[in-house]
Structure formats: structure tokens, C-alpha cells
XYZ file of N, CA, C and O in Angstrom:
408
model
N 94.338 102.355 127.359
C 94.608 101.675 125.429
C 93.090 102.811 126.251
O 91.609 102.771 126.737
N 93.643 103.612 124.670
C 93.010 104.465 124.778
C 92.389 103.804 123.061
O 91.734 104.628 121.661
N 92.375 102.428 122.936
C 91.951 101.870 121.564
C 90.153 102.310 121.659
O 89.260 102.468 121.700
N 89.683 102.151 119.266
C 88.775 102.865 119.746
C 88.862 101.144 118.458
O 89.081 100.753 118.105
N 87.482 100.499 118.505
C 86.626 99.011 117.884
C 86.703 99.964 116.177
O 85.003 100.256 116.177
N 87.748 99.931 115.309
C 87.954 100.318 114.429
C 87.236 99.964 112.928
O 86.448 98.711 113.426
N 87.047 99.515 112.121
C 87.048 99.016 111.059
C 87.496 97.716 110.593
O 88.695 97.474 111.214
N 86.580 96.867 110.473
C 86.595 95.434 110.618
C 85.448 94.859 109.144
O 84.619 94.326 109.157
N 87.224 93.664 109.016
C 86.472 93.119 108.060
C 86.603 92.007 107.808
O 87.713 91.393 107.701
N 86.104 91.258 105.843
C 86.572 90.432 105.293
C 87.714 90.227 104.800
O 87.768 91.791 104.309
N 88.764 89.939 104.321
C 90.236 89.952 103.189
C 89.263 90.078 102.077
O 88.865 89.584 101.809
N 90.360 90.858 102.165
C 89.346 91.651 100.412
C 88.916 92.907 100.340
O 88.333 93.627 98.890
N 87.943 93.085 101.144
C 86.807 94.279 100.710
C 88.129 95.675 102.112
O 89.718 95.839 102.041
N 87.319 97.047 101.196
C 88.662 98.008 101.030
C 87.506 98.579 102.401
O 85.932 98.652 103.186
N 88.318 100.400 102.906
C 87.687 101.242 104.025
C 87.978 102.324 102.864
O 88.626 102.591 102.270
N 87.138 102.864 102.693
C 87.052 103.575 101.411
C 86.823 105.848 102.349
O 85.722 105.963 102.873
N 87.832 106.397 101.957
C 87.597 107.728 102.613
C 87.163 108.172 100.855
O 87.980 108.717 100.048
N 86.320 109.512 101.284
C 86.216 110.730 100.265
C 86.096 112.452 100.943
O 85.851 112.504 101.769
N 86.930 112.324 100.164
C 87.602 113.903 100.913
C 86.189 114.788 99.914
O 86.177 115.132 98.418
N 85.635 115.800 100.058
C 85.006 117.220 99.723
C 85.357 117.493 98.452
O 85.138 117.632 97.527
N 87.158 117.914 98.963
C 87.896 118.886 97.882
C 89.366 117.931 97.731
O 89.770 117.491 98.532
N 89.456 118.864 96.424
C 90.629 117.401 97.060
C 92.277 117.803 97.488
O 92.120 119.437 97.309
N 92.406 116.821 97.462
C 93.744 117.303 98.687
C 94.756 117.532 98.447
O 95.269 116.421 97.655
N 96.060 117.590 98.893
C 97.370 116.163 98.885
C 97.712 116.152 100.284
O 97.071 116.071 101.713
N 98.384 114.518 100.146
C 98.743 114.042 101.315
C 100.112 113.901 100.911
O 100.738 113.307 99.723
N 100.496 114.031 102.091
C 101.874 114.017 102.039
C 102.051 112.358 103.400
O 103.034 112.137 103.387
N 101.356 112.683 104.194
C 101.786 111.281 105.258
C 100.618 110.049 106.027
O 99.523 110.208 105.330
N 100.219 108.166 105.533
C 99.752 107.793 105.983
C 100.455 106.689 107.067
O 101.210 106.183 107.133
N 98.673 106.851 107.738
C 99.667 106.087 109.257
C 99.292 104.572 108.957
O 97.553 105.542 109.898
N 99.206 103.587 109.270
C 97.911 102.887 109.412
C 98.166 102.173 111.612
O 99.216 101.632 111.271
N 96.986 102.429 111.636
C 97.402 102.143 113.346
C 96.078 100.160 112.876
O 95.040 100.035 113.288
N 97.228 99.386 114.038
C 97.267 97.530 114.787
C 96.859 97.718 115.935
O 96.266 98.819 117.038
N 97.137 96.301 116.073
C 96.164 95.981 117.218
C 96.949 95.330 117.940
O 97.166 93.666 116.628
N 98.241 94.779 118.412
C 99.297 94.044 119.274
C 98.624 92.332 119.355
O 97.652 92.007 118.784
N 99.246 91.320 118.273
C 98.624 90.119 117.799
C 97.415 90.246 116.596
O 97.282 88.671 115.729
N 97.283 91.638 116.053
C 96.292 91.263 115.599
C 96.485 92.488 114.159
O 96.119 92.920 113.476
N 97.700 92.128 113.744
C 97.634 92.531 112.280
C 97.361 92.824 111.065
O 97.582 91.457 111.296
N 97.320 93.775 110.124
C 96.942 93.149 108.615
C 97.991 93.066 108.222
O 98.940 94.202 107.954
N 98.525 91.343 107.540
C 99.436 91.274 107.194
C 99.967 91.574 105.924
O 101.091 92.019 105.551
N 98.868 91.675 104.281
C 99.012 92.675 103.390
C 98.001 93.287 103.196
O 96.794 92.981 103.145
N 98.433 94.173 103.422
C 97.028 95.878 102.255
C 97.777 96.482 101.831
O 99.213 96.514 101.065
N 97.299 96.903 100.703
C 96.895 98.102 99.962
C 96.305 99.526 99.832
O 95.844 98.900 100.312
N 97.073 100.272 99.478
C 95.918 102.025 99.137
C 96.417 102.550 99.031
O 97.414 102.432 97.993
N 95.332 102.834 98.057
C 94.987 103.347 95.853
C 94.972 104.872 97.047
O 93.994 105.292 97.071
N 95.180 106.343 95.489
C 94.074 107.408 95.378
C 93.720 106.966 94.670
O 94.483 106.747 93.292
N 93.247 108.059 94.485
C 91.765 108.472 93.163
C 92.444 109.998 92.940
O 91.891 110.463 94.055
N 93.123 110.384 92.177
C 93.353 111.174 91.206
C 92.510 111.416 90.061
O 93.492 111.282 88.955
N 92.247 112.654 89.301
C 91.409 112.553 88.531
C 90.277 112.070 87.446
O 90.981 111.054 86.528
N 90.258 111.756 88.488
C 89.358 109.721 88.725
C 89.925 108.755 88.511
O 89.253 107.611 87.534
N 90.860 108.733 88.212
C 92.122 107.419 88.064
C 92.637 106.378 89.120
O 92.788 107.748 90.185
N 92.760 105.854 89.298
C 92.964 104.598 91.324
C 94.204 104.379 90.581
O 94.424 104.412 89.620
N 95.501 104.878 91.585
C 96.845 104.118 91.131
C 96.999 103.934 92.900
O 95.849 104.364 93.933
N 98.114 103.004 92.873
C 98.311 102.329 93.609
C 100.016 102.410 94.595
O 100.672 102.990 93.799
N 99.740 103.407 95.455
C 101.016 104.695 96.030
C 102.119 103.290 97.271
O 102.387 104.302 97.721
N 100.768 102.748 98.249
C 100.952 101.636 99.137
C 100.855 100.466 98.917
O 99.750 99.843 98.209
N 102.013 99.093 99.373
C 101.656 97.706 98.175
C 102.745 96.612 99.696
O 104.128 97.440 99.331
N 101.842 96.418 101.049
C 102.965 96.060 101.960
C 102.156 94.532 102.006
O 100.952 93.945 101.042
N 102.871 93.748 101.726
C 103.458 92.281 102.379
C 103.974 91.665 103.402
O 105.062 91.826 103.793
N 103.217 90.717 104.427
C 104.298 89.971 105.253
C 104.023 91.164 107.188
O 104.997 90.463 107.047
N 103.700 91.734 106.458
C 103.638 92.757 108.124
C 103.598 92.470 108.726
O 102.234 91.905 109.209
N 104.152 92.668 110.138
C 103.521 92.719 111.183
C 104.073 93.443 112.885
O 103.912 92.867 113.809
N 104.043 94.728 111.611
C 103.985 95.765 113.141
C 102.597 95.777 112.691
O 101.848 96.298 112.057
N 102.290 96.899 114.475
C 100.585 97.614 114.411
C 100.995 99.141 114.306
O 99.982 100.454 114.477
N 101.856 99.378 113.687
C 102.201 100.642 113.229
C 102.428 100.674 111.922
O 103.904 100.361 112.280
N 102.175 101.435 110.396
C 102.697 101.818 109.987
C 103.098 102.913 109.568
O 101.209 103.623 109.251
N 104.103 103.956 109.211
C 104.569 104.902 108.269
C 104.874 104.581 107.097
O 106.040 104.567 106.725
N 103.540 105.641 106.725
C 104.103 105.876 105.094
C 104.231 107.286 103.799
O 103.488 107.991 103.989
N 105.381 107.483 103.993
C 105.788 108.493 103.695
C 105.724 109.068 101.625
O 105.882 107.677 101.773
N 104.406 109.816 101.632
C 104.003 110.029 100.480
C 104.049 110.957 100.026
O 104.256 112.548 100.550
N 103.876 111.879 98.304
C 103.860 113.027 98.191
C 102.848 112.775 97.249
O 102.560 112.247 95.405
N 101.671 113.967 96.753
C 100.444 113.086 96.050
C 99.212 114.521 96.300
O 99.039 114.132 97.221
N 99.727 114.752 94.643
C 98.153 116.044 94.571
C 97.221 115.680 94.582
O 97.460 115.285 94.107
N 96.137 116.961 95.016
C 95.024 116.291 94.288
C 93.967 115.166 94.021
O 93.771 114.771 94.385
N 94.725 115.022 95.473
C 93.968 114.002 96.036
C 92.087 113.517 96.360
O 92.206 114.264 96.775
N 91.122 112.525 95.638
C 89.404 113.258 95.833
C 89.201 111.910 96.842
O 88.315 112.140 97.060
N 90.341 110.693 96.803
C 89.653 109.862 97.898
C 91.188 109.584 97.708
O 92.417 108.931 96.766
N 90.932 107.885 99.151
C 91.872 107.716 99.623
C 90.480 105.261 99.422
O 89.589 105.487 100.579
N 91.648 104.592 99.225
C 91.106 102.920 99.985
C 92.079 102.131 100.277
O 93.078 102.002 99.609
N 91.920 101.700 101.314
C 92.620 101.199 101.844
C 92.363 99.609 102.053
O 91.313 99.352 102.448
N 93.140 98.938 101.261
C 92.153 96.959 100.787
C 93.363 96.315 101.623
O 94.467 96.068 101.851
N 92.375 95.631 102.575
C 93.599 94.418 103.501
C 92.925 93.828 102.941
O 91.560 92.846 102.686
N 94.182 92.611 102.455
C 94.596 91.806 101.419
C 94.829 90.544 102.129
O 93.892 89.363 101.857
N 94.973 90.735 103.805
C 95.607 88.952 104.472
C 95.397 90.284 106.440
O 95.969 90.433 106.613
N 94.357 89.158 107.041
C 94.280 89.918 108.210
C 95.844 89.319 109.027
O 96.966 88.938 108.531
N 95.573 88.254 110.318
C 97.733 88.256 111.651
C 97.721 87.225 110.392
O 96.578 86.676 110.300
N 98.246 86.156 111.322
C 98.521 84.216 110.799
C 97.481 83.974 111.507
O 96.786 83.088 111.716
N 96.702 85.314 113.047
C 96.253 84.486 113.953
C 94.789 83.641 113.289
O 94.112 83.245 113.753
N 94.134 84.677 112.254
C 92.996 84.954 111.273
C 92.979 86.249 110.291
O 92.823 87.023 109.723
N 94.162 85.196 109.158
C 93.852 85.406 107.201
C 93.185 86.198 107.642
O 93.099 87.183 105.970
N 92.314 85.407 107.591
C 90.375 86.532 106.712
C 90.131 87.405 107.498
O 88.944 87.041 106.837
N 90.971 87.908 107.904
C 90.069 88.849 108.840
C 90.730 90.405 108.992
O 91.559 89.794 109.427
N 90.631 91.500 108.146
C 91.801 91.947 108.793
C 90.778 93.346 110.072
O 89.710 94.016 109.344
N 91.822 94.009 110.156
C 91.419 94.779 111.201
C 92.368 96.274 111.388
O 92.700 96.743 112.065
N 91.466 97.678 111.258
C 92.488 98.372 111.518
C 91.993 99.591 112.738
O 90.599 99.739 112.726
N 92.498 99.387 113.551
C 91.956 100.276 114.682
C 92.466 101.914 114.165
O 91.428 102.559 114.936
N 93.092 103.317 112.903
C 92.575 103.873 113.739
C 93.678 104.315 112.103
O 94.528 102.802 111.907
N 93.417 105.456 110.853
C 93.566 105.776 109.682
C 94.148 106.760 109.579
O 93.311 107.987 109.526
N 95.420 107.682 109.861
C 95.462 108.037 109.157
C 96.126 109.625 108.943
O 97.314 108.455 107.245
N 96.075 110.728 107.197
C 95.954 111.011 106.320
C 96.187 111.627 106.627
O 95.506 113.403 107.264
N 97.605 113.082 105.651
C 98.155 113.948 106.565
C 98.511 114.690 106.099
O 98.917 114.607 104.881
N 97.782 116.117 104.911
C 98.402 117.075 104.078
C 99.810 117.649 104.465
O 101.005 117.797 105.639
N 100.033 118.893 103.934
C 101.126 119.275 104.714
C 101.503 119.646 105.093
O 101.766 119.571 106.019
């Protein structure tokens, strides 16, 4: 097991990434842990100073979610953990958040 004790927070908080230069995003992968999956979450991207929702997930039970998209000139990303697993809906955990370019 190569788990990393990643990000953990109260439901409703977000994890943010800011890029030094605008990037193109083609894929985002969210990794959690068995029995501690993030049930509901939203991913937003900031382009030209405006935030937009590009992923909105409800009722997730998978430990890995792969999101394909096309987004150019991305300045920042926010992962909003809205609800944790059934056993702890008030806590969200992310082991790894992968962001891929072209």
C-alpha cells in the first residue's frame, strides 16, 4: 500500500491548486480509500478570473474517479468535498488528486 495521508477536511471545504502559468487540463483523477470515498464533490476551474463547475458528482462509491475534459487557460482548480462516505458523511478525504495536461 502506497497510501499518502492526503487532504482531509470537514464537508463543504475545498482543496485548491493555483498554477504559476495558465495550463490546459485534459483529465483529472480523484483517488480516495476504500470505505472512505468522497460521496459528493464538485470540481471548479478558474479561467480569465471566472470560476466554472466542470465536474459535479453525487452518490459516489468508487475509490478512483477519472474525469476527461477539455479546458484551456486554467489558472486554478478547486476540489469541493461536499459529503464524505456513509460511515462519516461530515468528513471528506482525498489521497491523491492528479491533474493532466495535453
